[in-house]
Short mmCIF file of C-alpha atoms in Angstrom, two decimals:
data_model
loop_
_atom_site.label_atom_id
_atom_site.label_comp_id
_atom_site.label_asym_id
_atom_site.label_seq_id
_atom_site.Cartn_x
_atom_site.Cartn_y
_atom_site.Cartn_z
CA MET C 1 31.70 19.18 -19.43
CA ALA C 2 33.40 15.89 -19.96
CA ASN C 3 36.80 17.40 -20.71
CA SER C 4 36.91 19.59 -17.58
CA LYS C 5 36.96 16.68 -15.12
CA THR C 6 39.44 16.93 -12.26
CA PRO C 7 40.22 14.15 -9.79
CA SER C 8 37.98 15.82 -7.18
CA ASP C 9 35.04 15.75 -9.62
CA LEU C 10 35.49 12.02 -10.09
CA THR C 11 35.32 11.20 -6.38
CA ARG C 12 32.22 13.30 -5.84
CA PRO C 13 28.98 11.27 -5.47
CA LEU C 14 27.18 11.09 -8.80
CA SER C 15 23.72 10.68 -7.30
CA PRO C 16 23.58 12.33 -3.89
CA HIS C 17 21.37 10.20 -1.66
CA LEU C 18 19.37 10.84 1.51
CA GLN C 19 22.30 11.53 3.86
CA ILE C 20 23.35 14.57 1.75
CA TYR C 21 20.14 16.54 2.23
CA ARG C 22 18.68 18.34 5.22
CA PRO C 23 15.42 16.52 6.09
CA MET C 24 12.31 18.39 4.97
CA LEU C 25 8.68 17.53 5.64
CA THR C 26 7.82 16.71 2.01
CA MET C 27 10.88 14.48 1.76
CA VAL C 28 10.17 12.70 5.04
CA MET C 29 6.56 12.17 3.94
CA SER C 30 7.75 10.62 0.69
CA ILE C 31 9.95 8.19 2.64
CA VAL C 32 7.13 7.44 5.10
CA HIS C 33 4.79 6.72 2.18
CA ARG C 34 7.15 4.01 0.99
CA ILE C 35 7.73 2.64 4.51
CA THR C 36 3.99 2.45 5.26
CA GLY C 37 3.49 0.75 1.89
CA GLY C 38 6.11 -1.85 2.81
CA ALA C 39 4.57 -2.34 6.25
CA LEU C 40 1.10 -2.82 4.76
CA TYR C 41 2.59 -5.34 2.30
CA VAL C 42 3.56 -7.52 5.28
CA GLY C 43 0.53 -6.53 7.37
CA THR C 44 -1.90 -7.88 4.76
CA LEU C 45 -0.82 -11.31 6.04
CA LEU C 46 -2.84 -10.47 9.19
CA LEU C 47 -5.94 -9.86 7.08
CA ALA C 48 -5.41 -13.18 5.24
CA TRP C 49 -4.91 -14.94 8.60
CA TRP C 50 -8.08 -13.34 10.02
CA LEU C 51 -10.16 -14.45 7.02
CA LEU C 52 -8.64 -17.94 7.04
CA ALA C 53 -9.25 -18.26 10.79
CA ILE C 54 -12.94 -17.40 10.39
CA ALA C 55 -13.23 -19.86 7.48
CA SER C 56 -11.42 -22.58 9.44
CA GLY C 57 -13.67 -22.59 12.52
CA PRO C 58 -14.14 -21.44 16.12
CA ASN C 59 -10.78 -22.79 17.39
CA ALA C 60 -8.69 -21.04 14.73
CA TYR C 61 -10.74 -17.86 15.28
CA ALA C 62 -10.15 -18.05 19.05
CA THR C 63 -6.39 -18.32 18.44
CA PHE C 64 -6.47 -15.27 16.18
CA GLN C 65 -8.50 -13.25 18.68
CA MET C 66 -6.16 -14.22 21.49
CA VAL C 67 -3.14 -12.94 19.53
CA ALA C 68 -4.95 -9.85 18.19
CA SER C 69 -6.25 -8.75 21.60
CA SER C 70 -2.88 -9.18 23.35
CA PHE C 71 -0.90 -6.01 24.08
CA ILE C 72 1.51 -6.63 21.18
CA GLY C 73 -1.43 -7.55 18.95
CA ARG C 74 -3.26 -4.31 19.70
CA LEU C 75 -0.06 -2.32 19.17
CA VAL C 76 0.45 -3.97 15.76
CA LEU C 77 -3.20 -3.34 14.82
CA LEU C 78 -2.90 0.31 15.90
CA GLY C 79 0.22 0.68 13.75
CA TYR C 80 -1.52 -1.13 10.89
CA THR C 81 -4.49 1.26 11.09
CA TRP C 82 -2.24 4.32 11.05
CA ALA C 83 -0.11 2.96 8.17
CA LEU C 84 -3.24 2.19 6.16
CA ILE C 85 -4.80 5.63 6.65
CA HIS C 86 -1.50 7.44 6.16
CA HIS C 87 -0.73 5.53 2.95
CA MET C 88 -4.26 6.21 1.69
CA LEU C 89 -4.07 9.97 2.37
CA GLY C 90 -0.55 10.03 0.89
CA GLY C 91 -1.94 8.18 -2.13
CA ILE C 92 -4.68 10.77 -2.56
CA ARG C 93 -1.93 13.43 -2.51
CA HIS C 94 -0.14 11.51 -5.27
CA LEU C 95 -3.35 11.25 -7.31
CA ILE C 96 -3.75 15.05 -7.03
CA TRP C 97 -0.14 15.45 -8.22
CA ASP C 98 -0.91 13.09 -11.13
CA THR C 99 -3.39 15.68 -12.43
CA GLY C 100 -0.57 18.25 -12.48
CA ARG C 101 -1.89 20.21 -9.49
CA GLY C 102 -0.46 20.87 -6.05
CA PHE C 103 3.23 21.26 -6.87
CA GLY C 104 3.62 24.83 -5.53
CA PRO C 105 5.77 25.35 -2.39
CA ALA C 106 2.79 26.37 -0.22
CA GLU C 107 0.47 23.67 -1.59
CA ARG C 108 2.87 20.75 -1.20
CA GLU C 109 3.73 21.85 2.34
CA TRP C 110 0.05 22.20 3.22
CA MET C 111 -0.80 18.78 1.74
CA ALA C 112 2.09 17.13 3.61
CA ARG C 113 0.85 18.60 6.92
CA ALA C 114 -2.76 17.66 6.14
CA THR C 115 -1.73 14.06 5.38
CA LEU C 116 0.14 13.68 8.66
CA PHE C 117 -2.46 15.48 10.78
CA GLY C 118 -5.29 13.63 9.02
CA SER C 119 -3.75 10.17 9.45
CA ILE C 120 -3.08 10.64 13.17
CA THR C 121 -6.49 12.21 13.85
CA LEU C 122 -8.43 9.57 11.90
CA THR C 123 -6.51 6.73 13.58
CA VAL C 124 -7.27 8.11 17.05
CA LEU C 125 -10.94 8.70 16.18
CA LEU C 126 -11.29 5.20 14.71
CA TRP C 127 -9.82 3.51 17.79
CA LEU C 128 -11.88 5.70 20.12
CA PHE C 129 -14.95 4.64 18.15
CA VAL C 130 -14.00 0.95 18.39
CA TYR C 131 -13.52 1.17 22.15
CA LEU C 132 -16.42 3.46 23.02
CA VAL C 133 -19.10 2.22 20.62
CA THR C 134 -18.40 -1.43 19.88
CA GLY C 135 -16.81 -2.18 23.25
CA GLY C 136 -13.30 -2.80 21.89
CA LEU C 137 -11.48 -5.97 20.98
CA ARG C 138 -12.57 -9.10 22.75
CA MET M 1 19.35 13.95 -38.45
CA ARG M 2 19.54 10.29 -37.56
CA GLU M 3 15.96 9.89 -36.38
CA MET M 4 13.09 10.93 -38.65
CA ARG M 5 10.35 10.39 -36.04
CA THR M 6 9.46 13.16 -33.60
CA PRO M 7 9.84 12.47 -29.83
CA LEU M 8 6.03 12.35 -29.54
CA GLY M 9 5.81 9.83 -32.36
CA ARG M 10 8.41 7.71 -30.65
CA VAL M 11 6.49 7.80 -27.36
CA ARG M 12 3.23 6.90 -29.11
CA GLY M 13 4.94 3.97 -30.77
CA LEU M 14 6.19 3.01 -27.26
CA GLY M 15 9.66 2.13 -28.59
CA SER M 16 10.73 -1.37 -29.52
CA ALA M 17 9.13 -3.04 -26.50
CA LYS M 18 5.63 -1.64 -27.30
CA THR M 19 4.88 -1.61 -23.57
CA GLY M 20 6.00 0.25 -20.49
CA THR M 21 3.25 2.27 -18.89
CA GLU M 22 0.93 -0.53 -17.73
CA ASP M 23 2.40 -0.73 -14.22
CA PHE M 24 2.19 3.04 -13.78
CA TRP M 25 -1.44 3.08 -14.90
CA HIS M 26 -2.45 -0.06 -12.95
CA GLN M 27 -0.87 1.40 -9.80
CA ARG M 28 -3.13 4.47 -10.16
CA LEU M 29 -6.15 2.40 -11.17
CA THR M 30 -5.87 0.16 -8.10
CA ALA M 31 -5.06 3.21 -5.93
CA MET M 32 -8.36 4.80 -6.95
CA ALA M 33 -10.24 1.54 -6.41
CA ASN M 34 -8.53 1.10 -3.04
CA ILE M 35 -9.96 4.33 -1.58
CA PRO M 36 -13.63 3.20 -1.38
CA LEU M 37 -12.68 -0.47 -0.91
CA VAL M 38 -10.33 0.20 2.03
CA ILE M 39 -13.03 2.33 3.70
CA ALA M 40 -15.54 -0.50 3.18
CA GLY M 41 -12.99 -3.07 4.40
CA VAL M 42 -12.22 -1.10 7.56
CA VAL M 43 -15.94 -0.70 8.33
CA ILE M 44 -16.46 -4.45 7.85
CA VAL M 45 -13.47 -5.42 10.01
CA ILE M 46 -14.50 -3.02 12.80
CA SER M 47 -18.11 -4.19 12.78
CA LEU M 48 -16.93 -7.79 13.12
CA ALA M 49 -14.22 -7.12 15.71
CA GLY M 50 -16.30 -7.75 18.83
CA ARG M 51 -18.42 -10.65 17.54
CA ASN M 52 -18.23 -14.38 18.14
CA HIS M 53 -17.20 -16.85 15.44
CA ALA M 54 -20.67 -17.81 14.25
CA ALA M 55 -21.74 -14.19 13.76
CA ALA M 56 -18.47 -13.21 12.05
CA ALA M 57 -18.67 -16.20 9.68
CA GLN M 58 -22.29 -15.46 8.81
CA ILE M 59 -21.74 -11.76 8.11
CA LEU M 60 -18.54 -12.31 6.08
CA GLY M 61 -20.34 -14.95 4.01
CA SER M 62 -23.29 -12.73 3.09
CA PRO M 63 -23.14 -11.78 -0.63
CA LEU M 64 -22.64 -8.00 -0.41
CA ILE M 65 -19.94 -8.21 2.30
CA ALA M 66 -18.20 -11.11 0.53
CA ILE M 67 -18.16 -9.27 -2.82
CA LEU M 68 -16.76 -6.10 -1.19
CA MET M 69 -14.07 -8.10 0.60
CA LEU M 70 -13.15 -9.96 -2.62
CA LEU M 71 -12.82 -6.68 -4.55
CA PHE M 72 -10.80 -5.25 -1.65
CA ILE M 73 -8.40 -8.23 -1.64
CA ILE M 74 -7.93 -8.28 -5.43
CA SER M 75 -7.31 -4.52 -5.70
CA VAL M 76 -5.01 -4.35 -2.65
CA THR M 77 -2.83 -7.34 -3.60
CA PHE M 78 -2.54 -6.07 -7.19
CA HIS M 79 -1.43 -2.67 -5.83
CA MET M 80 0.98 -4.37 -3.39
CA ARG M 81 2.64 -6.37 -6.18
CA ILE M 82 3.40 -3.30 -8.29
CA GLY M 83 4.49 -1.20 -5.29
CA MET M 84 6.93 -3.78 -3.98
CA GLN M 85 8.30 -4.37 -7.49
CA VAL M 86 9.12 -0.65 -7.71
CA ILE M 87 10.90 -0.82 -4.34
CA ILE M 88 12.89 -3.89 -5.45
CA GLU M 89 13.85 -2.25 -8.75
CA ASP M 90 14.97 0.88 -6.89
CA TYR M 91 17.28 -0.85 -4.41
CA VAL M 92 18.37 -4.20 -5.89
CA HIS M 93 20.70 -3.73 -8.83
CA GLU M 94 22.20 -7.21 -9.12
CA GLU M 95 20.26 -8.86 -11.94
CA THR M 96 19.85 -12.38 -10.51
CA SER M 97 18.71 -11.20 -7.06
CA LYS M 98 16.41 -8.64 -8.64
CA ILE M 99 14.61 -11.22 -10.81
CA ALA M 100 14.47 -13.67 -7.88
CA LEU M 101 12.90 -11.05 -5.59
CA ILE M 102 10.42 -9.88 -8.25
CA THR M 103 9.40 -13.53 -8.73
CA LEU M 104 8.98 -14.06 -4.97
CA ASN M 105 6.99 -10.82 -4.83
CA THR M 106 4.50 -12.20 -7.34
CA PHE M 107 4.31 -15.55 -5.53
CA TYR M 108 3.68 -13.82 -2.19
CA THR M 109 0.99 -11.44 -3.40
CA VAL M 110 -0.82 -14.16 -5.39
CA ALA M 111 -0.68 -16.43 -2.32
CA VAL M 112 -2.13 -13.72 -0.03
CA ALA M 113 -4.86 -13.01 -2.59
CA LEU M 114 -5.74 -16.68 -3.07
CA VAL M 115 -5.78 -17.56 0.65
CA SER M 116 -8.05 -14.59 1.40
CA ALA M 117 -10.35 -15.17 -1.59
CA PHE M 118 -10.63 -18.90 -0.79
CA ALA M 119 -11.57 -18.11 2.82
CA ILE M 120 -14.26 -15.63 1.74
CA LEU M 121 -15.70 -17.99 -0.89
CA LYS M 122 -15.72 -20.90 1.57
CA LEU M 123 -17.72 -18.79 4.03
CA SER M 124 -20.07 -17.67 1.25
CA PHE M 125 -20.77 -21.13 -0.13
CA GLY M 126 -20.96 -22.58 3.37
CA VAL M 127 -19.03 -25.80 2.89
#
């Protein structure tokens, strides 16, 4: 009620933000979805660089491969793979929500766990495959 | 009663701007397209990872691979542009900075799309 305002009401935050709430899995997953999206936004530069390097010739490609196969390069690519898979699984969760399904307490908790477990498992399997089958980055 | 139209009628008429849901829909549209395209893109990148330049250039330039990569780039950069605009609109409230960042966002995503598409087309047409 507008006429029942006391000074303490006025100093109270109008829109409580993240620091007010106890972290919960669904909330953390929502934040991580946005962070991975932002990371992929920057990481797509690597894809553009890779394509441009191949189009430019053997020297440019060798430079890219040298950077990509360095320790930092592999770490970035590992993070990129996880962010991509996590954002994709999180996106599938959002598409399910868009149909009006999956909002129940048990369902949303289950989907949050499946997204996290799925993204980590698929990333590990993908990198194992790259190293064991194709011989890894050269 | 000041307003004769029902809330549903107002929504169908989309208010005075006549627009508003395109970004929401395009974000979902590109999200759905991204699922098969990202899987295809990851398979392509992994299968090229251990190869020398000549082999990588030849495979990327072959029609089916090039078309998949072009679709991948277009859908992903489109999705990126909308996603980052939402982030900017959520956190930047000062009007001038907001418009500047949204403009830069478009420039960046178009540049990434064009650089990637040019590289793929150059490999395909072999010049």
